[in-house]
Tab-separated table of C-alpha atoms in Angstrom:
chain	number	residue	atom	x	y	z
A	1	MET	CA	-115.177	81.211	-52.303
A	2	ILE	CA	-113.689	84.656	-51.741
A	3	GLN	CA	-111.798	85.871	-54.812
A	4	PRO	CA	-109.819	89.087	-55.328
A	5	GLY	CA	-111.504	92.007	-57.012
A	6	ILE	CA	-115.023	90.750	-56.352
A	7	ARG	CA	-117.202	93.534	-55.063
A	8	LEU	CA	-119.482	92.416	-52.240
A	9	HIS	CA	-122.475	94.379	-51.088
A	10	ALA	CA	-122.116	96.062	-47.725
A	11	ASN	CA	-121.955	93.463	-44.951
A	12	GLN	CA	-122.677	90.659	-47.402
A	13	ASN	CA	-120.226	87.889	-48.111
A	14	ALA	CA	-119.826	85.589	-51.111
A	15	ASN	CA	-122.320	83.048	-49.762
A	16	GLY	CA	-125.075	85.650	-49.860
A	17	TYR	CA	-125.704	85.989	-46.140
A	18	ILE	CA	-125.134	89.041	-44.012
A	19	GLY	CA	-121.839	88.832	-42.182
A	20	SER	CA	-118.325	90.145	-41.836
A	21	ASN	CA	-115.975	90.676	-44.768
A	22	GLU	CA	-113.226	89.466	-42.439
A	23	ASP	CA	-113.761	86.069	-44.100
A	24	THR	CA	-111.128	87.098	-46.650
A	25	VAL	CA	-108.594	87.674	-43.896
A	26	MET	CA	-109.535	84.377	-42.285
A	27	GLY	CA	-109.093	82.547	-45.583
A	28	ASN	CA	-105.585	83.925	-46.043
A	29	GLN	CA	-104.737	83.028	-42.458
A	30	LEU	CA	-105.858	79.450	-43.075
A	31	LEU	CA	-103.656	79.262	-46.173
A	32	GLU	CA	-100.699	80.521	-44.180
A	33	GLU	CA	-101.370	78.016	-41.404
A	34	ILE	CA	-101.590	75.111	-43.846
A	35	SER	CA	-98.299	76.164	-45.446
A	36	ARG	CA	-96.644	76.511	-42.030
A	37	PHE	CA	-97.815	73.062	-40.940
A	38	ARG	CA	-96.634	71.430	-44.158
A	39	ARG	CA	-93.175	72.917	-43.729
A	40	SER	CA	-92.940	71.217	-40.337
A	41	CYS	CA	-93.434	67.664	-41.643
A	42	ASP	CA	-92.015	65.408	-44.335
A	43	TYR	CA	-94.946	64.596	-46.593
A	44	VAL	CA	-92.932	64.052	-49.764
A	45	GLU	CA	-91.251	60.731	-49.008
A	46	SER	CA	-94.483	58.749	-48.638
A	47	PRO	CA	-97.344	60.881	-50.009
A	48	THR	CA	-100.912	59.800	-49.303
A	49	ASN	CA	-104.079	60.649	-51.207
A	50	VAL	CA	-104.888	63.303	-48.594
A	51	ILE	CA	-101.491	64.939	-49.075
A	52	ILE	CA	-101.992	65.033	-52.858
A	53	ILE	CA	-105.529	66.398	-52.499
A	54	THR	CA	-104.231	69.112	-50.165
A	55	SER	CA	-101.741	70.297	-52.800
A	56	PHE	CA	-104.529	70.236	-55.386
A	57	LEU	CA	-106.840	72.313	-53.174
A	58	LEU	CA	-104.051	74.791	-52.500
A	59	PHE	CA	-103.662	75.125	-56.267
A	60	GLY	CA	-107.359	75.987	-56.495
A	61	CYS	CA	-107.046	78.597	-53.764
A	62	PHE	CA	-104.078	80.353	-55.343
A	63	PHE	CA	-105.724	80.176	-58.771
A	64	CYS	CA	-108.775	82.001	-57.438
A	65	LEU	CA	-106.506	84.516	-55.691
A	66	ASP	CA	-104.886	85.203	-59.088
A	67	LYS	CA	-101.481	84.106	-57.744
A	68	HIS	CA	-100.512	81.947	-60.678
A	69	ASN	CA	-96.896	81.264	-59.794
A	70	SER	CA	-98.022	79.815	-56.472
A	71	ALA	CA	-100.906	78.018	-58.174
A	72	TRP	CA	-98.604	76.400	-60.718
A	73	PHE	CA	-96.188	75.355	-57.971
A	74	GLN	CA	-98.981	73.616	-56.029
A	75	LEU	CA	-100.395	71.880	-59.102
A	76	ARG	CA	-96.947	70.727	-60.111
A	77	GLU	CA	-96.407	69.476	-56.579
A	78	ALA	CA	-99.688	67.532	-56.691
A	79	THR	CA	-98.798	65.842	-60.004
A	80	THR	CA	-95.254	65.090	-58.820
A	81	LEU	CA	-96.565	63.529	-55.606
A	82	ALA	CA	-98.970	61.471	-57.722
A	83	GLN	CA	-96.032	60.169	-59.723
A	84	ILE	CA	-94.045	59.404	-56.558
A	85	SER	CA	-96.979	57.403	-55.187
A	86	GLY	CA	-97.119	55.327	-58.386
A	87	MET	CA	-100.372	56.661	-59.802
A	88	GLU	CA	-99.040	56.389	-63.372
A	89	ASP	CA	-98.595	52.614	-62.917
A	90	GLU	CA	-101.692	50.512	-63.612
A	91	GLU	CA	-100.496	47.752	-61.255
A	92	THR	CA	-100.835	50.055	-58.241
A	93	TYR	CA	-104.618	49.991	-58.649
A	94	SER	CA	-104.897	46.307	-57.835
A	95	THR	CA	-104.618	46.358	-54.049
A	96	GLY	CA	-107.864	44.450	-53.533
A	97	HIS	CA	-109.560	47.461	-51.946
A	98	VAL	CA	-111.985	48.297	-54.759
A	99	ALA	CA	-113.350	51.541	-53.333
A	100	ASP	CA	-109.907	52.890	-52.434
A	101	ASP	CA	-108.486	51.945	-55.832
A	102	LEU	CA	-111.384	53.699	-57.587
A	103	GLU	CA	-110.937	56.899	-55.575
A	104	ARG	CA	-107.229	56.858	-56.316
A	105	ARG	CA	-107.881	56.342	-60.023
A	106	LYS	CA	-110.345	59.241	-60.082
A	107	LEU	CA	-107.815	61.466	-58.330
A	108	PHE	CA	-105.197	60.700	-60.976
A	109	TRP	CA	-107.546	61.607	-63.828
A	110	LEU	CA	-108.730	64.731	-62.019
A	111	LEU	CA	-105.114	65.882	-61.897
A	112	PHE	CA	-104.686	64.814	-65.531
A	113	VAL	CA	-107.581	67.000	-66.702
A	114	THR	CA	-106.677	69.951	-64.487
A	115	GLU	CA	-103.056	69.960	-65.590
A	116	ARG	CA	-104.058	70.022	-69.257
A	117	ALA	CA	-106.593	72.794	-68.767
A	118	TYR	CA	-104.034	74.890	-66.879
A	119	ALA	CA	-101.290	74.112	-69.408
A	120	LEU	CA	-103.517	75.458	-72.175
A	121	HIS	CA	-104.580	78.456	-70.110
A	122	LYS	CA	-101.074	79.486	-69.008
A	123	HIS	CA	-98.799	77.795	-71.582
A	124	ARG	CA	-97.272	75.296	-69.143
A	125	PRO	CA	-95.717	71.858	-69.818
A	126	LEU	CA	-97.246	68.521	-68.836
A	127	THR	CA	-96.115	65.902	-66.338
A	128	LEU	CA	-98.911	63.304	-66.320
A	129	HIS	CA	-99.738	61.017	-69.228
A	130	ALA	CA	-102.565	58.606	-70.027
A	131	THR	CA	-100.752	55.510	-68.770
A	132	VAL	CA	-103.629	54.022	-66.730
A	133	ARG	CA	-107.220	53.196	-67.528
A	134	PRO	CA	-109.842	55.856	-66.786
A	135	PRO	CA	-112.496	55.024	-64.176
A	136	THR	CA	-115.706	53.458	-65.403
A	137	SER	CA	-119.314	53.593	-64.283
A	138	VAL	CA	-119.407	49.781	-64.141
A	139	GLY	CA	-120.075	48.765	-60.565
A	140	ASN	CA	-121.129	52.301	-59.671
A	141	PRO	CA	-124.710	52.509	-60.992
A	142	GLY	CA	-125.757	55.019	-58.351
A	143	GLU	CA	-123.001	57.518	-59.067
A	144	VAL	CA	-124.518	59.886	-61.646
A	145	THR	CA	-121.389	62.049	-61.734
A	146	MET	CA	-119.133	59.284	-63.074
A	147	GLY	CA	-120.441	59.486	-66.655
A	148	GLY	CA	-119.827	63.237	-66.826
A	149	PHE	CA	-116.357	62.862	-65.344
A	150	ILE	CA	-115.390	60.247	-67.927
A	151	GLN	CA	-116.622	62.524	-70.731
A	152	LEU	CA	-114.505	65.356	-69.327
A	153	VAL	CA	-111.465	63.073	-69.381
A	154	ASP	CA	-112.191	62.151	-73.010
A	155	LEU	CA	-112.403	65.844	-73.963
A	156	TYR	CA	-108.889	66.551	-72.700
A	157	ARG	CA	-107.114	63.318	-73.663
A	158	PRO	CA	-106.202	64.489	-77.207
A	159	PHE	CA	-104.228	67.400	-75.745
A	160	ASP	CA	-100.999	65.512	-75.213
A	161	ASP	CA	-97.332	66.498	-75.344
A	162	SER	CA	-97.527	66.915	-79.124
A	163	PHE	CA	-100.278	69.506	-78.928
A	164	ILE	CA	-98.860	71.285	-75.872
A	165	GLY	CA	-95.481	71.461	-77.628
A	166	LEU	CA	-97.097	73.245	-80.557
A	167	TRP	CA	-99.137	75.431	-78.222
A	168	ASN	CA	-96.026	76.425	-76.253
A	169	LYS	CA	-94.012	76.845	-79.478
A	170	THR	CA	-91.423	74.239	-78.532
A	171	SER	CA	-92.252	72.313	-81.731
A	172	SER	CA	-93.659	73.235	-85.146
A	173	ASP	CA	-94.642	69.985	-86.871
A	174	CYS	CA	-98.295	70.795	-87.503
A	175	SER	CA	-100.606	69.749	-90.349
A	176	ILE	CA	-104.035	70.807	-91.567
A	177	ALA	CA	-105.242	67.185	-91.615
A	178	TRP	CA	-104.307	66.642	-87.968
A	179	LEU	CA	-105.957	69.862	-86.785
A	180	THR	CA	-109.090	69.172	-88.831
A	181	GLN	CA	-109.348	65.692	-87.332
A	182	LEU	CA	-108.979	67.140	-83.835
A	183	GLN	CA	-111.701	69.722	-84.483
A	184	ASN	CA	-114.056	67.021	-85.744
A	185	GLN	CA	-113.264	64.894	-82.704
A	186	LEU	CA	-114.090	67.781	-80.352
A	187	THR	CA	-117.282	68.706	-82.207
A	188	GLN	CA	-118.579	65.133	-81.943
A	189	ALA	CA	-117.195	64.413	-78.469
A	190	LEU	CA	-120.445	64.982	-76.564
A	191	PRO	CA	-123.915	63.586	-77.316
A	192	ASN	CA	-126.900	65.910	-77.635
A	193	THR	CA	-128.220	64.688	-74.289
A	194	LEU	CA	-125.853	64.281	-71.361
A	195	ASP	CA	-126.640	61.953	-68.462
A	196	SER	CA	-124.880	64.174	-65.943
A	197	THR	CA	-125.601	66.748	-63.280
A	198	GLN	CA	-126.394	70.292	-64.405
A	199	SER	CA	-123.070	71.599	-63.115
A	200	GLN	CA	-121.226	68.902	-65.078
A	201	VAL	CA	-123.172	69.739	-68.225
A	202	ALA	CA	-122.200	73.404	-67.853
A	203	ASP	CA	-118.532	72.476	-67.470
A	204	LEU	CA	-118.568	69.957	-70.328
A	205	ARG	CA	-120.328	72.214	-72.838
A	206	THR	CA	-118.218	75.251	-72.005
A	207	SER	CA	-114.960	73.276	-72.044
A	208	GLN	CA	-115.862	71.742	-75.400
A	209	GLN	CA	-116.278	75.151	-77.041
A	210	TRP	CA	-113.169	76.518	-75.321
A	211	LEU	CA	-111.057	73.628	-76.616
A	212	ARG	CA	-112.420	74.146	-80.144
A	213	ASN	CA	-111.361	77.774	-79.804
A	214	ILE	CA	-107.879	76.726	-78.629
A	215	VAL	CA	-107.386	74.445	-81.643
A	216	TRP	CA	-108.532	77.215	-83.998
A	217	GLN	CA	-106.036	79.619	-82.437
A	218	LEU	CA	-103.267	77.091	-83.052
A	219	SER	CA	-104.376	76.760	-86.678
A	220	MET	CA	-104.331	80.528	-87.061
A	221	SER	CA	-100.925	81.007	-85.413
A	222	ASN	CA	-99.417	78.435	-87.787
A	223	GLY	CA	-100.823	80.182	-90.852
A	224	LEU	CA	-103.062	77.267	-91.830
A	225	LEU	CA	-106.376	79.111	-92.171
A	226	SER	CA	-107.881	79.933	-95.551
A	227	SER	CA	-110.930	81.885	-96.659
A	228	THR	CA	-111.500	79.227	-99.348
A	229	SER	CA	-111.145	76.144	-97.143
A	230	LEU	CA	-113.902	73.572	-97.567
A	231	ASP	CA	-113.632	72.715	-93.863
A	232	ALA	CA	-115.286	75.356	-91.678
A	233	SER	CA	-112.822	74.794	-88.834
A	234	MET	CA	-109.961	75.983	-91.057
A	235	THR	CA	-111.612	79.290	-92.007
A	236	PHE	CA	-111.298	82.714	-90.395
A	237	GLN	CA	-114.989	82.788	-89.449
A	238	TYR	CA	-114.975	79.591	-87.376
A	239	PRO	CA	-114.931	81.368	-83.956
A	240	ILE	CA	-118.333	82.798	-84.852
A	241	GLU	CA	-119.697	79.258	-85.086
A	242	ILE	CA	-118.039	78.407	-81.770
A	243	ALA	CA	-119.593	81.467	-80.124
A	244	LYS	CA	-123.004	80.588	-81.535
A	245	ASP	CA	-122.792	77.023	-80.202
A	246	LEU	CA	-121.747	78.337	-76.781
A	247	VAL	CA	-124.656	80.790	-76.697
A	248	VAL	CA	-127.068	77.982	-77.569
A	249	VAL	CA	-125.823	75.556	-74.917
A	250	SER	CA	-125.456	78.213	-72.205
A	251	GLY	CA	-129.187	78.762	-72.379
A	252	GLN	CA	-129.853	75.126	-71.562
A	253	PHE	CA	-128.760	75.167	-67.928
A	254	PRO	CA	-129.303	77.523	-64.977
A	255	ARG	CA	-126.762	80.211	-64.160
A	256	GLN	CA	-125.962	78.577	-60.810
A	257	SER	CA	-124.624	75.510	-62.621
A	258	MET	CA	-121.986	77.780	-64.179
A	259	GLU	CA	-121.267	79.790	-61.039
A	260	VAL	CA	-120.283	76.680	-59.092
A	261	HIS	CA	-117.164	76.334	-61.268
A	262	GLY	CA	-115.863	79.731	-60.204
A	263	ILE	CA	-113.460	81.978	-62.041
A	264	GLY	CA	-112.005	79.146	-64.146
A	265	LEU	CA	-115.150	78.846	-66.245
A	266	VAL	CA	-115.412	82.626	-66.596
A	267	ALA	CA	-111.834	82.645	-67.926
A	268	LYS	CA	-112.903	80.235	-70.687
A	269	LEU	CA	-115.835	82.471	-71.603
A	270	PHE	CA	-113.438	85.416	-71.694
A	271	ASP	CA	-111.047	83.632	-74.082
A	272	ILE	CA	-113.871	82.752	-76.488
A	273	THR	CA	-115.235	86.305	-76.332
A	274	CYS	CA	-111.831	87.849	-77.063
A	275	THR	CA	-111.334	85.609	-80.087
A	276	LEU	CA	-114.801	86.496	-81.368
A	277	ILE	CA	-114.006	90.212	-81.052
A	278	ASP	CA	-110.724	89.721	-82.912
A	279	VAL	CA	-112.472	87.976	-85.781
A	280	MET	CA	-115.243	90.567	-85.942
A	281	SER	CA	-112.676	93.343	-86.310
A	282	CYS	CA	-110.740	91.695	-89.128
A	283	VAL	CA	-113.165	89.652	-91.200
A	284	PRO	CA	-115.934	91.321	-93.258
A	285	MET	CA	-119.358	90.497	-91.859
A	286	GLU	CA	-122.670	90.257	-93.658
A	287	THR	CA	-125.374	91.565	-91.360
A	288	SER	CA	-129.136	91.224	-91.467
A	289	ALA	CA	-131.812	92.703	-89.262
A	290	PHE	CA	-133.690	89.423	-89.442
A	291	GLU	CA	-130.958	86.922	-88.612
A	292	LEU	CA	-128.783	86.386	-85.573
A	293	GLY	CA	-125.148	87.266	-86.056
A	294	PRO	CA	-121.808	87.803	-84.337
A	295	ARG	CA	-122.941	90.961	-82.556
A	296	ASP	CA	-125.835	89.095	-80.982
A	297	TYR	CA	-123.515	86.333	-79.759
A	298	LEU	CA	-121.040	88.876	-78.417
A	299	ASP	CA	-123.834	90.701	-76.623
A	300	HIS	CA	-124.920	87.490	-74.937
A	301	LEU	CA	-121.386	86.429	-73.949
A	302	ILE	CA	-120.553	89.808	-72.423
A	303	THR	CA	-123.796	89.737	-70.463
A	304	LEU	CA	-122.961	86.221	-69.291
A	305	ILE	CA	-119.477	87.248	-68.147
A	306	SER	CA	-120.853	90.271	-66.311
A	307	SER	CA	-123.485	88.207	-64.505
A	308	LEU	CA	-121.178	85.486	-63.165
A	309	ARG	CA	-119.425	86.005	-59.840
A	310	GLY	CA	-115.946	87.362	-60.442
A	311	GLY	CA	-116.624	88.074	-64.110
A	312	GLU	CA	-117.935	91.603	-63.677
A	313	SER	CA	-114.985	92.787	-61.605
A	314	ARG	CA	-112.114	90.843	-63.192
A	315	TYR	CA	-112.951	90.107	-66.825
A	316	LEU	CA	-115.678	92.535	-67.875
A	317	PRO	CA	-113.359	95.595	-67.628
A	318	LEU	CA	-110.852	93.791	-69.874
A	319	VAL	CA	-113.501	93.005	-72.474
A	320	MET	CA	-114.868	96.534	-72.429
A	321	ALA	CA	-111.375	98.031	-72.657
A	322	LYS	CA	-110.730	95.831	-75.682
A	323	LEU	CA	-113.882	97.094	-77.370
A	324	GLY	CA	-113.279	100.716	-76.410
A	325	GLU	CA	-109.695	100.773	-77.645
A	326	THR	CA	-110.463	99.319	-81.061
A	327	LEU	CA	-113.955	100.542	-81.954
A	328	PRO	CA	-115.153	103.033	-79.327
A	329	GLN	CA	-118.245	103.841	-81.380
A	330	MET	CA	-119.416	100.259	-80.853
A	331	MET	CA	-119.322	100.472	-77.068
A	332	PRO	CA	-122.689	99.382	-75.612
A	333	SER	CA	-124.581	101.098	-72.882
A	334	VAL	CA	-125.878	98.049	-71.030
A	335	PRO	CA	-125.476	94.564	-72.581
A	336	GLN	CA	-128.735	92.675	-72.887
A	337	PRO	CA	-128.944	88.857	-72.739
A	338	LEU	CA	-129.894	87.076	-75.914
A	339	ASN	CA	-132.945	84.823	-75.835
A	340	LEU	CA	-131.641	82.633	-78.638
A	341	LYS	CA	-134.626	80.310	-78.852
A	342	ALA	CA	-137.095	83.170	-79.036
A	343	ALA	CA	-134.947	84.941	-81.609
A	344	ILE	CA	-134.702	81.835	-83.795
A	345	ASP	CA	-138.457	81.249	-83.519
A	346	GLN	CA	-139.009	84.863	-84.486
A	347	LYS	CA	-136.712	84.476	-87.473
A	348	GLU	CA	-138.555	81.345	-88.617
A	349	GLN	CA	-141.902	83.087	-88.287
A	350	TYR	CA	-140.616	85.855	-90.522
A	351	HIS	CA	-139.541	83.477	-93.262
A	352	GLU	CA	-142.833	81.573	-93.059
A	353	SER	CA	-145.097	84.618	-93.174
A	354	SER	CA	-145.537	87.742	-95.240
A	355	SER	CA	-145.705	90.068	-92.272
A	356	SER	CA	-143.992	93.449	-92.340
A	357	PRO	CA	-140.247	93.251	-91.592
A	358	GLU	CA	-140.530	96.177	-89.234
A	359	SER	CA	-142.672	94.129	-86.889
A	360	ILE	CA	-140.050	91.462	-86.247
A	361	VAL	CA	-136.700	93.220	-86.309
A	362	LEU	CA	-134.308	91.495	-83.905
A	363	ALA	CA	-132.447	93.605	-81.378
A	364	SER	CA	-128.860	93.796	-82.605
A	365	SER	CA	-125.983	94.169	-80.182
A	366	PRO	CA	-123.848	97.292	-80.718
A	367	PHE	CA	-120.645	95.278	-80.352
A	368	CYS	CA	-117.553	94.794	-82.426
A	369	SER	CA	-113.776	94.762	-82.359
A	370	PRO	CA	-110.645	94.157	-80.214
A	371	ASN	CA	-107.046	94.378	-79.354
A	372	HIS	CA	-105.995	90.966	-78.099
A	373	THR	CA	-102.200	90.642	-78.467
A	374	THR	CA	-101.378	90.745	-82.192
A	375	LEU	CA	-104.208	88.496	-83.374
A	376	PRO	CA	-106.187	91.196	-85.255
A	377	VAL	CA	-103.147	92.277	-87.284
A	378	ARG	CA	-102.183	88.699	-88.080
A	379	LEU	CA	-105.734	87.838	-89.115
A	380	HIS	CA	-105.927	90.867	-91.384
A	381	VAL	CA	-102.615	90.096	-93.083
A	382	ILE	CA	-103.498	86.440	-93.550
A	383	ALA	CA	-106.993	87.161	-94.870
A	384	PHE	CA	-106.220	90.105	-97.145
A	385	GLY	CA	-102.439	90.095	-97.590
A	386	ASP	CA	-99.901	92.769	-96.756
A	387	ARG	CA	-101.013	95.483	-99.141
A	388	SER	CA	-98.008	97.598	-98.285
A	389	SER	CA	-95.846	95.133	-100.181
A	390	GLY	CA	-97.646	95.227	-103.417
């Protein structure tokens, strides 16, 4: 998919073959033609699945074009059309046409998940609610993607109106117990082995860590974190654990399985990386030449962002600007990917042997620091207090 700001090699398009860069112009012309055609017909009064899917695909196009007002309009239109067609009513899935009912049910939950992800990403309200049963793999033994889709639905179901209200600051009734329970639920949401396609695994693992990061941000913004908390998820260092888990899982699937999800997945990596930088700049870190630490995870995440299509041109400059503005002396020359398994094996070999430390020093990333809204200042005040007042 052509996306703005992506640098293509001369005469090479996004699919990798030699051709004309006029594909971008053609794509915009197709969008204009679809919009023109839709204005000429009344598709609202009796929306079909195809009509709803068209609005959903238009949302995806505008999202990738970084036109978020248009993207939100199309997503909102898709969810509204779903409501008009009765998709929130369980009785409408009993037409007797099993295959059609299943496809319709999957479409509803696809919109459900997408709306929640976008609401968290752009601080938007919700329209759809979990009023119908999710699809099941029963009766569909040959569909390997169904299990992964159901797990994705389960990941996003806890993010209801109550959470979105807190996230959008339209409500403030928030408790440590509730947030801790939600973090535990997210941490245990996925089994160690997923019976899904590689692209689904990439989406599930990345989304899981991103949602953990979102919940931590909510805890921080409500002043509920503590350096003495017995629960790791309610401490200032928790994003380091999230980053570590993401680095571990990202090494378990090929890069192509991440690329297929486009700029949306890169945006999640960017959010996690920014939070990690914020924490590194405000919380004292104990470093060791023989153990992996935050700088290693940051090194790996920046390399990952820079290697994914759209990441280098859209998000990498933002990450590097964040680093350069806060701690310019920590700016790297060229980020190097972290071979986490090899590094851990190397660390274990060190502890099990009496070999010279100089022979097994791990390469440490020269990263640190941020400037992501006011998070660093708030973290510093919460962790150490406002020393100007006393």
